[in-house]
């Protein structure tokens, strides 16, 4: 297959924020983010989209339909990355939307409903502790507390926005309503498609998630002079806590628990710590099970005499995809002889914020070895193109 425009764009955008080890770090409201915006803006204009940036920094490319008063079809994904991430997560869905529009124009298609291709701002949330700022703004879900969240350097989300020429005080102007449907193509970030030899995953639902910063307190002291017996070392308590929460997650077929960041205080080799903080990212498509885990953890803490504080960082209810859109995606795959499989998404996506606003349609393409959120993330050009073609046909069906 000769190089497609989609593949060329993926590789060009993948140079922005590229680290010396080959990974990509493209955090929101940074110079890299600004460079990425410029590139995407250019791609959108080349596809003859009318481009604008909303008050939250979402990049929106508009293809006005012949019935502009009808609710628009939204399609897109995010263009930020996690720290040391890869070049497909998010960007594929956005660039595929732009490419789909270019091809539809080439075919002479004219939409009846307006199509909005959206590059969502800050989905990953590595900078401010919670993500999906762009899609939450469009759905009117960003709170004043969210805006006051600070990054590692003490810069608030609100100040970071202002420094990027955005308008946190005008976030309400980002709201889009009513919306006909929201479509998102994404890499799978797991192994189901690869293991089943499928190019397309038709997503039936997205797992709910809860994220906390957790503090466990202990009793500080001299590492040499304090006998082992009778210590209340928070690092040891944390280890027991982590073993227990991961055991509870593993005992359910659809639940995962991850501790991604740990800090000890004061954090010196010869001091028993005073307290530890760490992150918990707990997810399940069976949402009530998240609360079962949390309740069992409270019981475990009481039984083991632990002092534990929970600071809630993010809570996202599970989201079901629209059955009708799933059926349409299936029909498109059958017609094009693309091997497909139904699946669920363990990862969070911008589309899930639209669950109470409009039908959601999500399509996955395979991730080699299931790798994601790391530099080895890879999807073949053929699979990227197939995913884009399914998205294109869905856009056509939904906008006519
Ligand atoms: C985003 O990739 C998330 O699921 O955390
Ligand atoms: Mn991601
Ligand atoms: Mn993503």
Tab-separated table of N, CA, C and O in Angstrom, residues 214 238-251 255-259 278 280-282 289 293-294 297 300 310:
chain	number	residue	atom	x	y	z
A	214	UNK	N	-4.411	9.007	47.420
A	214	UNK	CA	-4.622	8.396	48.733
A	214	UNK	C	-3.433	8.681	49.636
A	214	UNK	O	-2.272	8.642	49.190
A	238	UNK	N	1.083	0.724	53.164
A	238	UNK	CA	0.692	0.953	51.763
A	238	UNK	C	0.867	-0.330	50.940
A	238	UNK	O	0.012	-0.658	50.097
A	239	UNK	N	1.948	-1.052	51.182
A	239	UNK	CA	2.190	-2.293	50.423
A	239	UNK	C	1.042	-3.266	50.650
A	239	UNK	O	0.539	-3.889	49.695
A	240	UNK	N	0.624	-3.393	51.938
A	240	UNK	CA	-0.488	-4.313	52.239
A	240	UNK	C	-1.774	-3.836	51.554
A	240	UNK	O	-2.539	-4.620	50.998
A	241	UNK	N	-1.966	-2.517	51.607
A	241	UNK	CA	-3.175	-1.913	51.013
A	241	UNK	C	-3.215	-2.205	49.509
A	241	UNK	O	-4.230	-2.624	48.956
A	242	UNK	N	-2.061	-2.003	48.851
A	242	UNK	CA	-2.004	-2.205	47.389
A	242	UNK	C	-2.235	-3.681	47.040
A	242	UNK	O	-2.979	-4.006	46.103
A	243	UNK	N	-1.636	-4.572	47.835
A	243	UNK	CA	-1.837	-6.004	47.564
A	243	UNK	C	-3.324	-6.352	47.657
A	243	UNK	O	-3.850	-7.114	46.853
A	244	UNK	N	-3.992	-5.739	48.639
A	244	UNK	CA	-5.400	-6.074	48.834
A	244	UNK	C	-6.275	-5.519	47.707
A	244	UNK	O	-7.119	-6.226	47.157
A	245	UNK	N	-6.041	-4.262	47.325
A	245	UNK	CA	-6.908	-3.669	46.285
A	245	UNK	C	-6.683	-4.374	44.943
A	245	UNK	O	-7.635	-4.601	44.180
A	246	UNK	N	-5.455	-4.757	44.660
A	246	UNK	CA	-5.206	-5.428	43.371
A	246	UNK	C	-5.802	-6.847	43.392
A	246	UNK	O	-6.275	-7.345	42.368
A	247	UNK	N	-5.818	-7.467	44.588
A	247	UNK	CA	-6.437	-8.798	44.689
A	247	UNK	C	-7.954	-8.697	44.435
A	247	UNK	O	-8.525	-9.489	43.695
A	248	UNK	N	-8.570	-7.666	45.020
A	248	UNK	CA	-10.017	-7.487	44.809
A	248	UNK	C	-10.329	-7.218	43.336
A	248	UNK	O	-11.302	-7.749	42.787
A	249	UNK	N	-9.491	-6.393	42.689
A	249	UNK	CA	-9.725	-6.098	41.263
A	249	UNK	C	-9.568	-7.374	40.433
A	249	UNK	O	-10.387	-7.661	39.559
A	250	UNK	N	-8.533	-8.134	40.755
A	250	UNK	CA	-8.247	-9.345	39.960
A	250	UNK	C	-9.320	-10.411	40.131
A	250	UNK	O	-9.472	-11.290	39.274
A	251	UNK	N	-10.101	-10.335	41.231
A	251	UNK	CA	-11.093	-11.374	41.461
A	251	UNK	C	-12.371	-11.139	40.642
A	251	UNK	O	-13.312	-11.911	40.713
A	255	UNK	N	-12.594	-5.835	36.086
A	255	UNK	CA	-12.173	-4.725	36.950
A	255	UNK	C	-10.653	-4.639	36.949
A	255	UNK	O	-9.965	-5.664	36.911
A	256	UNK	N	-10.123	-3.411	36.958
A	256	UNK	CA	-8.668	-3.218	37.018
A	256	UNK	C	-8.340	-2.109	38.007
A	256	UNK	O	-9.074	-1.132	38.128
A	257	UNK	N	-7.229	-2.294	38.736
A	257	UNK	CA	-6.779	-1.273	39.691
A	257	UNK	C	-5.309	-0.992	39.414
A	257	UNK	O	-4.520	-1.915	39.248
A	258	UNK	N	-4.959	0.292	39.349
A	258	UNK	CA	-3.573	0.664	39.041
A	258	UNK	C	-3.086	1.731	39.998
A	258	UNK	O	-3.781	2.725	40.243
A	259	UNK	N	-1.884	1.510	40.541
A	259	UNK	CA	-1.222	2.526	41.366
A	259	UNK	C	-0.117	3.090	40.475
A	259	UNK	O	0.879	2.411	40.207
A	278	UNK	N	-0.265	8.163	47.173
A	278	UNK	CA	-0.211	7.431	45.907
A	278	UNK	C	-1.544	7.573	45.176
A	278	UNK	O	-2.551	7.971	45.769
A	280	UNK	N	-4.702	6.001	42.964
A	280	UNK	CA	-5.459	4.786	42.639
A	280	UNK	C	-6.341	5.096	41.440
A	280	UNK	O	-7.083	6.088	41.446
A	281	UNK	N	-6.233	4.284	40.408
A	281	UNK	CA	-7.089	4.407	39.213
A	281	UNK	C	-7.838	3.079	39.129
A	281	UNK	O	-7.246	2.028	38.905
A	282	UNK	N	-9.143	3.131	39.417
A	282	UNK	CA	-9.956	1.920	39.529
A	282	UNK	C	-11.041	1.955	38.455
A	282	UNK	O	-11.759	2.956	38.351
A	289	UNK	N	-19.421	-2.616	40.988
A	289	UNK	CA	-18.287	-3.327	41.582
A	289	UNK	C	-17.207	-2.355	42.091
A	289	UNK	O	-16.502	-2.657	43.051
A	293	UNK	N	-15.494	-2.646	45.810
A	293	UNK	CA	-14.052	-2.638	46.114
A	293	UNK	C	-13.762	-1.570	47.170
A	293	UNK	O	-13.077	-1.831	48.168
A	294	UNK	N	-14.316	-0.372	46.954
A	294	UNK	CA	-14.020	0.720	47.894
A	294	UNK	C	-14.536	0.385	49.297
A	294	UNK	O	-13.857	0.628	50.301
A	297	UNK	N	-12.295	-2.086	50.921
A	297	UNK	CA	-11.028	-1.468	51.339
A	297	UNK	C	-11.196	-0.762	52.689
A	297	UNK	O	-10.325	-0.827	53.553
A	300	UNK	N	-11.061	-3.332	55.323
A	300	UNK	CA	-9.678	-3.787	55.462
A	300	UNK	C	-8.876	-2.782	56.311
A	300	UNK	O	-8.089	-3.164	57.184
A	310	UNK	N	-8.785	9.768	51.502
A	310	UNK	CA	-9.036	9.669	50.060
A	310	UNK	C	-9.350	11.053	49.513
A	310	UNK	O	-10.271	11.707	50.001
